[in-house]
Coordinates of C-alpha atoms in Angstrom, one line a residue:
M158 CA 21.9 10.2 -7.9
T159 CA 21.4 10.3 -11.7
R160 CA 19.3 13.2 -12.7
L161 CA 18.2 12.2 -16.2
V162 CA 15.0 13.4 -17.9
R163 CA 13.7 12.5 -21.3
L164 CA 11.8 15.7 -22.4
V165 CA 9.2 15.5 -25.3
D166 CA 7.5 18.5 -26.6
D167 CA 6.7 19.5 -30.3
D168 CA 7.1 23.2 -29.7
D169 CA 10.8 23.9 -30.4
D170 CA 11.0 27.2 -28.6
L171 CA 9.4 26.0 -25.5
R172 CA 11.5 22.8 -25.6
A173 CA 14.8 24.7 -26.0
A174 CA 13.7 26.9 -23.0
Q175 CA 13.0 24.0 -20.9
V176 CA 16.2 22.3 -21.8
Q177 CA 18.2 25.3 -20.8
T178 CA 16.3 25.6 -17.3
L179 CA 16.9 22.0 -16.6
Q180 CA 20.5 22.0 -17.5
M181 CA 21.3 25.0 -15.3
A182 CA 19.6 23.1 -12.3
G183 CA 21.9 20.2 -12.8
W184 CA 19.8 17.7 -15.0
Q185 CA 21.0 15.6 -17.9
V186 CA 18.4 16.3 -20.6
E187 CA 17.4 14.1 -23.6
D188 CA 14.9 16.3 -25.7
Y189 CA 12.7 15.0 -28.6
A190 CA 10.2 16.7 -30.7
Q191 CA 8.1 13.5 -31.4
A192 CA 6.7 10.8 -29.0
A193 CA 7.6 8.1 -31.4
Q194 CA 11.3 9.0 -31.4
A195 CA 11.4 9.3 -27.7
L196 CA 10.3 5.7 -27.3
K197 CA 13.5 4.5 -28.6
G198 CA 16.1 3.2 -25.9
I199 CA 13.4 3.3 -23.1
T200 CA 13.8 0.0 -21.2
R201 CA 12.7 -1.4 -17.9
D202 CA 16.0 -0.3 -16.5
Y203 CA 16.0 3.2 -17.8
P204 CA 17.6 5.3 -15.0
G205 CA 15.7 8.6 -15.7
V206 CA 12.2 10.0 -15.7
V207 CA 9.9 11.3 -18.5
L208 CA 8.5 14.7 -19.0
S209 CA 6.0 14.9 -21.9
D210 CA 3.7 17.5 -23.5
V211 CA 0.1 16.0 -23.9
R212 CA -1.0 17.8 -27.1
M213 CA 1.4 16.6 -29.8
P214 CA 0.8 15.5 -33.5
G215 CA 1.0 11.8 -34.3
M216 CA 1.4 10.1 -31.0
D217 CA 0.1 12.4 -28.2
G218 CA 1.3 12.3 -24.7
F219 CA -1.4 9.9 -23.3
Q220 CA -0.4 7.3 -26.1
F221 CA 3.2 8.0 -25.4
F222 CA 2.3 7.3 -21.7
E223 CA 0.5 3.9 -22.5
H224 CA 3.6 2.8 -24.4
L225 CA 6.0 3.5 -21.6
H226 CA 3.7 2.0 -19.0
K227 CA 3.9 -1.1 -20.7
I228 CA 7.5 -1.1 -20.8
D229 CA 7.8 -0.4 -17.0
P230 CA 4.9 0.5 -14.9
D231 CA 7.0 2.0 -12.4
L232 CA 8.6 4.6 -14.7
P233 CA 7.7 8.0 -13.5
V234 CA 6.0 10.0 -16.4
I235 CA 4.9 13.6 -15.8
L236 CA 2.4 15.0 -18.3
L237 CA 2.3 18.8 -19.4
T238 CA -0.4 20.5 -21.1
G239 CA -1.6 23.9 -21.8
H240 CA -5.2 22.8 -21.9
G241 CA -5.5 21.1 -18.5
D242 CA -9.0 20.5 -17.0
V243 CA -9.8 18.4 -13.9
P244 CA -11.3 15.4 -15.9
M245 CA -8.1 15.2 -17.9
A246 CA -6.0 15.3 -14.5
V247 CA -8.0 12.7 -13.1
A248 CA -7.8 10.6 -16.2
A249 CA -4.0 10.8 -16.3
L250 CA -3.5 10.1 -12.6
K251 CA -5.9 7.2 -12.5
A252 CA -4.0 5.7 -15.5
G253 CA -0.9 5.8 -13.4
A254 CA 1.1 9.1 -14.4
Y255 CA 3.2 10.3 -11.8
D256 CA 2.2 13.8 -11.9
F257 CA 0.2 16.2 -14.1
L258 CA 1.3 19.9 -14.4
T259 CA -0.5 22.6 -16.3
K260 CA 1.5 25.0 -18.7
P261 CA 3.0 27.4 -17.9
V262 CA 4.5 25.8 -15.1
G263 CA 6.9 27.6 -12.8
R264 CA 10.4 26.5 -12.5
D265 CA 10.4 25.8 -8.7
V266 CA 7.2 23.6 -9.3
L267 CA 8.6 21.9 -12.2
L268 CA 12.0 21.0 -10.4
A269 CA 10.2 19.9 -7.4
A270 CA 8.0 17.4 -9.5
L271 CA 11.2 16.2 -11.2
N272 CA 13.2 15.7 -8.1
R273 CA 10.3 13.8 -6.4
A274 CA 10.0 11.7 -9.5
C275 CA 13.7 11.1 -9.7
S276 CA 13.9 10.0 -6.2
A277 CA 11.1 7.5 -6.7
R278 CA 12.8 6.2 -9.7
Q279 CA 16.1 5.6 -8.0
L280 CA 14.4 3.8 -5.1
V281 CA 12.6 1.4 -7.5
L282 CA 15.8 0.7 -9.2
E283 CA 17.9 0.2 -6.2
N284 CA 15.3 -2.3 -4.8
R285 CA 15.4 -4.3 -7.9
D286 CA 19.2 -4.4 -8.0
L287 CA 19.8 -5.0 -4.4
R288 CA 16.7 -7.1 -3.6
Q289 CA 17.5 -9.6 -1.0
V290 CA 15.7 -13.0 -0.5
R291 CA 12.6 -12.0 1.3
H292 CA 10.6 -14.0 3.8
D293 CA 6.8 -14.3 3.0
A294 CA 4.8 -11.5 4.5
A295 CA 3.1 -14.0 6.8
D296 CA 6.4 -14.9 8.4
D297 CA 6.8 -11.5 10.0
F298 CA 3.1 -10.5 9.9
P299 CA 0.9 -13.4 11.0
E300 CA -2.3 -11.4 10.5
L301 CA -1.7 -11.3 6.7
A302 CA -1.4 -15.3 6.5
G303 CA -4.1 -17.3 5.1
G304 CA -5.0 -19.1 2.0
S305 CA -8.1 -17.1 1.3
E306 CA -8.3 -15.6 -2.2
V307 CA -8.6 -12.0 -0.8
M308 CA -5.4 -12.4 1.3
I309 CA -3.5 -14.0 -1.6
H310 CA -4.3 -10.9 -4.0
L311 CA -3.6 -8.5 -0.9
R312 CA -0.3 -9.9 -0.3
A313 CA 0.6 -10.0 -4.1
A314 CA -0.6 -6.3 -4.2
L315 CA 1.4 -5.0 -1.2
D316 CA 4.5 -6.6 -2.6
R317 CA 4.1 -4.6 -5.8
V318 CA 3.6 -1.4 -3.8
A319 CA 6.6 -2.0 -1.5
E320 CA 8.8 -2.5 -4.7
A321 CA 7.5 0.5 -6.3
G322 CA 7.9 2.5 -3.2
G323 CA 4.9 4.7 -4.4
S324 CA 1.9 6.2 -2.3
A325 CA -0.9 3.9 -1.4
L326 CA -4.3 4.3 0.1
L327 CA -5.7 1.5 2.4
T328 CA -9.2 0.9 2.9
G329 CA -11.2 -1.5 5.0
P330 CA -13.0 -1.6 8.5
D331 CA -11.6 -0.8 11.8
G332 CA -9.5 -3.7 13.1
A333 CA -9.0 -5.5 9.6
G334 CA -5.3 -4.8 9.8
K335 CA -4.5 -1.7 7.9
L336 CA -1.5 -0.7 10.0
V337 CA -0.2 -4.2 9.7
V338 CA -0.4 -3.8 5.9
A339 CA 1.3 -0.4 6.1
R340 CA 4.2 -2.0 8.3
A341 CA 4.6 -4.9 5.8
I342 CA 5.0 -2.4 3.0
H343 CA 7.7 -0.6 4.9
R344 CA 9.4 -3.8 5.9
R345 CA 9.5 -5.4 2.3
G346 CA 10.2 -2.1 0.6
P347 CA 13.6 -0.1 -0.3
R348 CA 13.0 2.3 2.7
R349 CA 13.1 -0.7 5.4
A350 CA 16.3 0.7 6.9
R351 CA 14.6 3.9 7.7
S352 CA 11.8 5.0 9.9
F353 CA 8.1 4.1 10.0
V354 CA 6.1 6.8 11.3
H355 CA 2.6 6.2 12.3
L356 CA 0.2 9.3 12.7
A357 CA -3.1 8.7 14.1
C358 CA -5.1 11.5 12.1
D359 CA -8.4 10.9 14.2
A360 CA -6.4 12.2 17.2
M361 CA -5.3 15.4 15.9
D362 CA -7.1 18.8 15.8
D363 CA -6.3 21.9 14.0
A364 CA -4.3 23.4 16.9
R365 CA -1.8 20.5 16.8
F366 CA -1.9 19.8 13.2
E367 CA 1.2 22.1 12.5
A368 CA 3.3 21.3 15.5
D369 CA 2.8 17.6 15.2
L370 CA 3.1 17.2 11.4
L371 CA 5.7 20.1 10.6
G372 CA 7.4 20.7 13.9
S373 CA 8.8 24.0 15.1
E374 CA 12.0 26.0 15.7
T375 CA 12.8 28.8 17.8
P376 CA 15.6 31.0 16.5
G377 CA 18.6 32.3 18.7
P378 CA 21.6 30.7 20.4
R379 CA 19.0 29.3 23.1
G380 CA 16.6 28.2 20.5
T381 CA 14.5 25.1 21.0
R382 CA 13.3 22.5 18.2
Q383 CA 10.5 20.3 18.0
T384 CA 11.0 17.6 15.4
G385 CA 7.6 17.0 13.3
Q386 CA 6.4 13.7 12.0
L387 CA 7.3 14.7 8.5
E388 CA 11.0 15.1 9.4
R389 CA 11.0 11.8 11.6
A390 CA 9.8 10.1 8.3
Q391 CA 12.3 11.4 6.1
R392 CA 13.6 8.8 3.6
G393 CA 11.3 6.5 5.4
V394 CA 7.6 5.7 5.4
L395 CA 4.7 8.1 6.8
F396 CA 1.4 6.3 7.6
L397 CA -1.4 8.7 7.9
D398 CA -3.8 6.5 9.7
R399 CA -7.7 7.7 9.3
V400 CA -6.6 10.5 6.9
D401 CA -10.2 11.2 6.1
A402 CA -10.6 12.3 9.9
L403 CA -8.7 15.4 9.4
S404 CA -10.9 18.5 8.9
P405 CA -11.2 20.0 5.6
G406 CA -8.8 22.7 6.5
M407 CA -6.1 20.3 7.5
Q408 CA -6.9 18.1 4.4
A409 CA -6.3 21.2 2.2
R410 CA -3.1 22.1 4.0
L411 CA -1.6 18.7 3.7
A412 CA -2.6 18.5 -0.1
A413 CA -0.7 21.9 -0.5
I414 CA 2.3 20.4 1.3
L415 CA 2.4 17.4 -0.9
E416 CA 2.1 19.3 -4.1
A417 CA 5.0 21.7 -3.1
G418 CA 7.2 18.6 -2.1
E419 CA 8.6 20.6 0.9
F420 CA 7.5 21.8 4.3
W421 CA 8.3 24.9 6.6
P422 CA 8.5 23.9 10.4
A423 CA 7.2 27.0 12.3
G424 CA 9.8 29.5 12.9
A425 CA 12.2 27.9 10.4
A426 CA 14.3 30.2 8.1
A427 CA 14.1 28.0 5.2
P428 CA 11.8 25.1 3.8
R429 CA 12.9 21.3 4.2
A430 CA 12.6 19.1 1.2
M431 CA 10.2 16.1 1.7
D432 CA 11.4 12.7 0.8
V433 CA 8.9 10.2 2.3
Q434 CA 6.6 7.3 1.0
L435 CA 3.2 8.1 1.9
L436 CA 0.8 5.6 2.9
A437 CA -2.8 6.4 4.2
S438 CA -5.8 4.7 5.4
T439 CA -9.6 5.3 5.5
A440 CA -12.3 3.2 7.1
T441 CA -14.8 4.0 4.6
D442 CA -14.8 4.1 0.8
P443 CA -12.5 6.8 -0.2
L444 CA -14.1 7.4 -3.7
R445 CA -17.5 8.0 -2.0
L446 CA -15.9 10.2 0.5
A447 CA -14.2 12.2 -2.3
G448 CA -17.7 12.3 -4.1
D449 CA -19.5 13.5 -1.2
G450 CA -16.9 16.3 -0.5
H451 CA -15.7 14.7 2.8
F452 CA -12.2 14.0 1.2
D453 CA -10.2 16.8 -0.4
A454 CA -9.9 15.9 -4.1
R455 CA -6.3 17.0 -4.5
L456 CA -5.3 15.0 -1.4
F457 CA -7.2 12.1 -2.6
Y458 CA -5.4 11.9 -5.9
R459 CA -1.8 12.6 -4.3
L460 CA -2.5 9.6 -1.9
S461 CA -4.3 7.0 -4.0
G462 CA -1.5 6.1 -6.2
T463 CA -2.7 2.5 -5.4
I464 CA -5.8 1.6 -3.5
L465 CA -5.6 -1.8 -1.3
A466 CA -8.8 -3.1 0.1
V467 CA -8.0 -4.8 3.5
P468 CA -10.8 -7.4 4.0
S469 CA -12.7 -7.8 7.3
L470 CA -12.6 -11.1 8.9
A471 CA -15.9 -12.0 7.6
E472 CA -14.4 -11.8 4.2
R473 CA -11.8 -14.3 4.9
R474 CA -13.5 -16.8 7.1
E475 CA -11.5 -19.7 6.1
D476 CA -8.4 -18.1 7.7
I477 CA -10.1 -17.5 11.0
P478 CA -9.2 -20.8 12.7
A479 CA -5.4 -20.5 11.9
L480 CA -5.4 -16.9 13.0
Y481 CA -7.2 -18.0 16.2
R482 CA -4.5 -20.7 16.8
H483 CA -1.7 -18.2 16.2
F484 CA -3.1 -15.7 18.8
L485 CA -4.0 -18.4 21.3
L486 CA -0.5 -19.9 21.1
A487 CA 1.2 -16.6 21.4
A488 CA -0.9 -15.5 24.5
C489 CA -0.2 -19.1 26.1
A490 CA 3.6 -18.8 25.4
R491 CA 3.6 -15.3 26.9
L492 CA 1.7 -16.5 30.0
D493 CA 3.6 -19.7 30.2
R494 CA 0.4 -21.7 30.1
P495 CA -0.5 -24.8 28.3
A496 CA -2.8 -24.2 25.3
P497 CA -6.2 -25.2 25.7
P498 CA -7.8 -27.7 23.2
M499 CA -9.8 -26.4 20.1
T500 CA -13.2 -27.6 21.4
G501 CA -16.3 -27.9 19.4
A502 CA -17.9 -25.0 21.1
V503 CA -14.8 -22.7 20.0
R504 CA -15.0 -24.0 16.4
A505 CA -18.8 -23.1 16.3
R506 CA -18.0 -19.7 17.5
L507 CA -15.4 -19.2 15.0
A508 CA -17.6 -20.3 12.2
G509 CA -20.9 -18.7 13.4
H510 CA -19.8 -15.4 14.7
G511 CA -19.7 -12.2 12.6
W512 CA -16.6 -10.7 14.0
P513 CA -17.6 -7.0 13.8
G514 CA -14.3 -6.2 15.9
N515 CA -12.1 -8.1 13.4
L516 CA -8.5 -8.9 14.2
P517 CA -8.6 -7.3 17.8
E518 CA -12.0 -9.2 18.7
L519 CA -10.5 -12.5 17.5
R520 CA -7.1 -11.8 19.5
G521 CA -9.2 -10.9 22.6
L522 CA -11.2 -14.2 22.4
A523 CA -7.8 -16.1 22.1
E524 CA -6.3 -14.3 25.1
S525 CA -9.5 -14.7 27.2
Q526 CA -9.2 -18.6 26.3
A527 CA -5.4 -18.6 27.2
V528 CA -6.3 -17.4 30.9
G529 CA -9.2 -19.8 31.1
V530 CA -12.1 -17.4 30.7
T531 CA -14.7 -18.1 28.2
P532 CA -16.3 -14.7 27.1
F533 CA -19.2 -16.4 25.2
D534 CA -21.8 -19.0 25.2
A535 CA -21.5 -21.0 22.1
T536 CA -24.6 -22.5 22.4
G537 CA -26.6 -19.4 22.5
T538 CA -25.1 -17.0 19.9
A539 CA -27.7 -15.1 17.9
D540 CA -25.9 -15.6 14.7
R541 CA -25.3 -19.2 15.2
P542 CA -25.1 -21.2 11.9
G543 CA -27.0 -24.6 11.3
L544 CA -25.5 -27.9 11.7
S545 CA -24.7 -28.5 8.1
D546 CA -22.9 -25.0 7.8
L547 CA -20.8 -26.0 11.0
V548 CA -20.0 -29.5 9.5
A549 CA -19.1 -28.0 6.3
T550 CA -16.9 -25.3 7.8
Y551 CA -15.2 -28.1 10.0
E552 CA -14.6 -30.4 6.9
A553 CA -13.1 -27.6 4.8
E554 CA -10.6 -26.6 7.9
L555 CA -9.6 -30.3 8.2
I556 CA -8.8 -30.5 4.5
R557 CA -6.8 -27.1 4.7
D558 CA -4.9 -28.4 7.7
A559 CA -3.9 -31.7 5.8
L560 CA -3.0 -29.7 2.9
R561 CA -0.9 -27.2 5.1
I562 CA 0.9 -30.2 6.8
E563 CA 1.7 -31.8 3.4
G564 CA 2.9 -28.8 1.8
G565 CA 0.1 -28.7 -0.7
N566 CA 0.7 -32.3 -1.8
A567 CA -2.8 -33.4 -2.7
T568 CA -1.8 -37.3 -2.9
A569 CA -0.4 -37.2 0.5
A570 CA -3.4 -35.1 2.0
M571 CA -5.9 -37.4 0.8
G572 CA -4.0 -40.2 2.3
R573 CA -3.8 -38.4 5.6
L574 CA -7.6 -38.0 5.6
Q575 CA -8.2 -41.5 4.1
L576 CA -10.3 -40.2 1.2
P577 CA -10.7 -41.7 -2.0
R578 CA -9.3 -39.5 -4.9
K579 CA -12.8 -38.5 -6.4
T580 CA -14.2 -37.7 -3.1
F581 CA -11.2 -35.6 -2.0
Y582 CA -11.3 -33.6 -5.3
D583 CA -15.2 -33.2 -5.1
K584 CA -14.6 -31.7 -1.6
L585 CA -11.9 -29.5 -2.8
A586 CA -14.3 -28.0 -5.6
R587 CA -17.2 -27.6 -3.1
H588 CA -15.0 -25.6 -0.6
G589 CA -13.2 -23.7 -3.3
I590 CA -9.8 -25.0 -2.0
R591 CA -6.7 -25.1 -4.2
P592 CA -3.7 -27.3 -3.1
A593 CA -1.4 -24.8 -5.0
D594 CA -2.0 -22.3 -2.3
F595 CA -0.4 -24.5 0.3
R596 CA 2.7 -25.4 -1.5
R597 CA 6.0 -24.2 0.0

């Protein structure tokens, strides 16, 4: 692994001391007194990381970071300052800085931060160089399929997170598919050959936290060893599901572990380096949780490199019929039963129900239909839409079906539907449908 760092600091004495420290630790150092000079030679393929002071004459550290971010948003930049405060740290991390350290910084803390940044950089470059032809996320994860705008944006965002290999915080209601998104990020990222470890934080208590997360060792010839989840996830992905459900003490402990970049199994003689991609989820707005004091601020900013909003079914209604058909056909294939027809009653339920249970509720409906049980009275739902709403929903789904069959070819779709050109495009505009979203 190339351990290359570009160091920028206008303090000659301090810079010389840092160069000596880094070189003794095995780092190749490129040092500069001015940020403008340090920009030269930085490309999207730069194999190292950047360590820069903030308070500098001319181009300061934040301006330097902005230039670097335009060249490559995935280049790890660690900012150093002797005048650090919380607002400045928050601004730097929100802008995309990899880390923020306050001077004077200890040797071990500095090297740990650089090692993490270097590992992240190598993963990004490896993924770019060795990227294989990948299938669309919907091929492996049908829950992420659909032509709704929110899902198109979500698939594009999870691709970027997967490529970068950085941390991400997934938000959305229970059942929306946050675990599916986390698995898709793992499957499509550079760590896909390594483990994906799912840790249900809402099932953990303080007594189990240390043992489950960190593991334990008993010294001696007959010593025993319990592997913790962090160790299982080494060089892979650790998904902290419902991380906001951890107690304040556990959140603070987890934040300290992430800051150190290493962990101590109980009874171990030495710490273990931590090399994992961290994904986490909350069922409520993490910014509000952090503001209300229910989410440790240090932990929040460590996990929220990117925040992905996973939409509820109610936010992607146009995808519901296709998702229902997928769940129904899968259940019928598993039970070796013929698939029941898509009746008007079923379509009315799909269009009019609020789906508070999201994907599990929709899957449950499909599976009950597969075994011949109807768990609802479509004519008596309290949230039943009017006739015009049902007709519009059905019409939009027929248009989408035609576009799917014809691969997004609008001319072929209007021929299949036997619609005049103007009528067809008027209906596309009314329903917010774009043929380009269905092109293969």
